[in-house]
mmCIF file of C-alpha atoms in Angstrom:
data_model
loop_
_atom_site.group_PDB
_atom_site.id
_atom_site.type_symbol
_atom_site.label_atom_id
_atom_site.label_comp_id
_atom_site.label_asym_id
_atom_site.label_seq_id
_atom_site.Cartn_x
_atom_site.Cartn_y
_atom_site.Cartn_z
ATOM 1 C CA MET T 1 121.116 90.579 106.551
ATOM 2 C CA GLU T 2 121.106 91.767 110.183
ATOM 3 C CA ARG T 3 118.590 94.483 109.278
ATOM 4 C CA ALA T 4 116.256 91.913 107.724
ATOM 5 C CA ILE T 5 116.466 89.697 110.818
ATOM 6 C CA VAL T 6 115.513 92.591 113.086
ATOM 7 C CA LEU T 7 112.695 93.554 110.727
ATOM 8 C CA ALA T 8 111.346 89.990 110.518
ATOM 9 C CA ARG T 9 111.340 89.710 114.293
ATOM 10 C CA ALA T 10 109.739 93.124 114.803
ATOM 11 C CA GLN T 11 106.961 92.389 112.347
ATOM 12 C CA GLY T 12 106.653 88.929 113.860
ATOM 13 C CA ALA T 13 106.048 90.432 117.290
ATOM 14 C CA PHE T 14 103.498 92.844 115.784
ATOM 15 C CA ASN T 15 101.647 90.005 114.034
ATOM 16 C CA LEU T 16 101.811 87.760 117.102
ATOM 17 C CA VAL T 17 100.326 90.400 119.396
ATOM 18 C CA GLY T 18 97.756 91.441 116.785
ATOM 19 C CA GLY T 19 96.753 87.841 116.218
ATOM 20 C CA LEU T 20 96.463 86.951 119.882
ATOM 21 C CA TRP T 21 94.534 90.072 120.855
ATOM 22 C CA PRO T 22 91.059 89.006 119.642
ATOM 23 C CA ILE T 23 91.660 85.440 120.821
ATOM 24 C CA VAL T 24 92.601 86.540 124.344
ATOM 25 C CA SER T 25 90.135 89.438 124.666
ATOM 26 C CA LEU T 26 87.488 89.687 121.989
ATOM 27 C CA ARG T 27 85.699 92.297 124.109
ATOM 28 C CA THR T 28 88.581 94.805 123.989
ATOM 29 C CA PHE T 29 89.308 94.016 120.337
ATOM 30 C CA GLU T 30 85.700 94.773 119.419
ATOM 31 C CA ALA T 31 85.752 97.925 121.552
ATOM 32 C CA VAL T 32 88.492 99.286 119.280
ATOM 33 C CA PHE T 33 87.618 97.754 115.910
ATOM 34 C CA GLY T 34 83.859 97.359 116.210
ATOM 35 C CA PRO T 35 81.533 94.414 116.787
ATOM 36 C CA LYS T 36 81.979 91.367 114.563
ATOM 37 C CA GLN T 37 79.192 89.191 113.199
ATOM 38 C CA ASP T 38 81.407 86.295 112.158
ATOM 39 C CA ARG T 39 83.498 85.633 115.232
ATOM 40 C CA TRP T 40 84.840 82.412 113.740
ATOM 41 C CA LEU T 41 86.475 84.567 111.055
ATOM 42 C CA VAL T 42 88.055 86.842 113.683
ATOM 43 C CA PHE T 43 89.503 83.788 115.431
ATOM 44 C CA THR T 44 90.676 82.299 112.123
ATOM 45 C CA VAL T 45 92.517 85.468 111.110
ATOM 46 C CA GLY T 46 93.872 85.801 114.651
ATOM 47 C CA GLY T 47 95.196 82.256 114.541
ATOM 48 C CA LEU T 48 96.787 82.784 111.138
ATOM 49 C CA LEU T 49 98.448 86.038 112.248
ATOM 50 C CA THR T 50 99.696 84.308 115.397
ATOM 51 C CA THR T 51 101.243 81.530 113.314
ATOM 52 C CA ILE T 52 102.800 84.014 110.885
ATOM 53 C CA GLY T 53 104.171 86.056 113.774
ATOM 54 C CA LEU T 54 105.710 83.042 115.495
ATOM 55 C CA ASN T 55 107.399 81.979 112.272
ATOM 56 C CA GLN T 56 108.781 85.457 111.656
ATOM 57 C CA LEU T 57 110.041 85.682 115.235
ATOM 58 C CA THR T 58 111.920 82.431 114.913
ATOM 59 C CA SER T 59 113.447 83.176 111.516
ATOM 60 C CA SER T 60 117.137 82.556 111.842
ATOM 61 C CA ARG T 61 120.218 83.795 110.102
ATOM 62 C CA HIS T 62 119.723 81.052 107.537
ATOM 63 C CA ARG T 63 119.168 82.863 104.248
ATOM 64 C CA GLY T 64 116.310 80.603 103.115
ATOM 65 C CA ALA T 65 114.326 81.066 106.320
ATOM 66 C CA LEU T 66 114.902 84.799 106.217
ATOM 67 C CA ARG T 67 113.722 85.050 102.606
ATOM 68 C CA LEU T 68 110.586 83.164 103.578
ATOM 69 C CA ALA T 69 110.016 85.493 106.553
ATOM 70 C CA GLU T 70 110.346 88.454 104.171
ATOM 71 C CA ARG T 71 107.921 87.020 101.594
ATOM 72 C CA VAL T 72 105.387 86.129 104.274
ATOM 73 C CA GLY T 73 105.802 89.547 105.888
ATOM 74 C CA VAL T 74 105.363 91.445 102.631
ATOM 75 C CA GLY T 75 102.414 89.303 101.550
ATOM 76 C CA THR T 76 100.663 89.595 104.893
ATOM 77 C CA ALA T 77 101.148 93.366 105.063
ATOM 78 C CA ALA T 78 100.020 93.846 101.457
ATOM 79 C CA TRP T 79 96.820 91.853 101.901
ATOM 80 C CA LEU T 80 95.910 93.439 105.230
ATOM 81 C CA LEU T 81 96.569 96.903 103.780
ATOM 82 C CA ALA T 82 94.396 96.145 100.743
ATOM 83 C CA ILE T 83 91.529 94.880 102.915
ATOM 84 C CA ASP T 84 91.747 97.965 105.140
ATOM 85 C CA LEU T 85 91.772 100.357 102.164
ATOM 86 C CA VAL T 86 88.841 98.666 100.430
ATOM 87 C CA TYR T 87 86.520 98.005 103.349
ATOM 88 C CA VAL T 88 86.963 101.133 105.487
ATOM 89 C CA PRO T 89 85.727 103.467 102.703
ATOM 90 C CA ALA T 90 82.938 100.992 101.916
ATOM 91 C CA GLY T 91 81.739 101.311 105.516
ATOM 92 C CA ARG T 92 82.305 97.620 106.324
ATOM 93 C CA LEU T 93 85.198 98.288 108.706
ATOM 94 C CA ARG T 94 85.506 100.959 111.369
ATOM 95 C CA TRP T 95 87.856 103.908 110.732
ATOM 96 C CA THR T 96 90.258 102.502 113.325
ATOM 97 C CA TYR T 97 91.364 99.964 110.708
ATOM 98 C CA LEU T 98 93.133 102.888 109.035
ATOM 99 C CA LEU T 99 95.588 102.727 111.950
ATOM 100 C CA ASP T 100 96.328 99.172 110.892
ATOM 101 C CA ALA T 101 96.593 100.329 107.273
ATOM 102 C CA ALA T 102 99.279 102.821 108.302
ATOM 103 C CA ALA T 103 101.175 100.106 110.174
ATOM 104 C CA GLU T 104 100.963 97.695 107.232
ATOM 105 C CA ALA T 105 102.181 100.403 104.836
ATOM 106 C CA GLY T 106 105.061 100.983 107.247
ATOM 107 C CA TRP T 107 106.007 97.288 107.151
ATOM 108 C CA LEU T 108 105.972 97.352 103.346
ATOM 109 C CA ALA T 109 108.187 100.440 103.291
ATOM 110 C CA ALA T 110 110.562 98.889 105.823
ATOM 111 C CA TRP T 111 110.869 95.677 103.793
ATOM 112 C CA ALA T 112 111.505 97.688 100.626
ATOM 113 C CA ALA T 113 114.239 99.680 102.388
ATOM 114 C CA SER T 114 115.761 96.498 103.806
ATOM 115 C CA HIS T 115 115.745 94.897 100.374
ATOM 116 C CA ARG T 116 117.457 97.943 98.822
ATOM 117 C CA ALA T 117 120.049 98.049 101.615
ATOM 118 C CA GLY T 118 120.769 94.351 101.196
ATOM 119 C CA ARG T 119 121.183 94.743 97.456
ATOM 120 C CA ALA T 120 123.517 97.717 97.905
ATOM 121 C CA ALA T 121 125.640 95.769 100.413
ATOM 122 C CA THR T 122 126.232 92.946 97.936
ATOM 123 C CA ARG T 123 127.598 95.249 95.235
#
C-alpha cells in the first residue's frame, strides 16, 4: 500500500503542475504545445487536472481513498494518452504532446506494477 500512496502523490503532483501551467502562464504553455484556438477548453482541462492532482496528493492511507486515487489516476492517464496518440498523428496537436504521451504511458505502467506488487503482497 505504501507504494500506491507514493505513486498517487507523485502523479498528483504531476497533474497539479500540468493543470496549473496553462492557467498561470498560457504564453509559456502555448510556446511548448502550440497556440490554442479554444482557450476556454485549455482552462477547463487545466482546472480538471488541478482538481485531480489535488485529490491524488491528499489521498490517505485509507484503502477506499487510495483505490479512488488509483482509478482516477489510471483513467486520467489512459484518456490523455489516447488523445495524444490520436491527435498528434492527425496533425491537430504538436509533436511535443508525444512527451506527455510517454509520461502518461509511464503512469499506466507504474500503476500496473503497483497493482501487481500489492496483489503479490496479499498472497
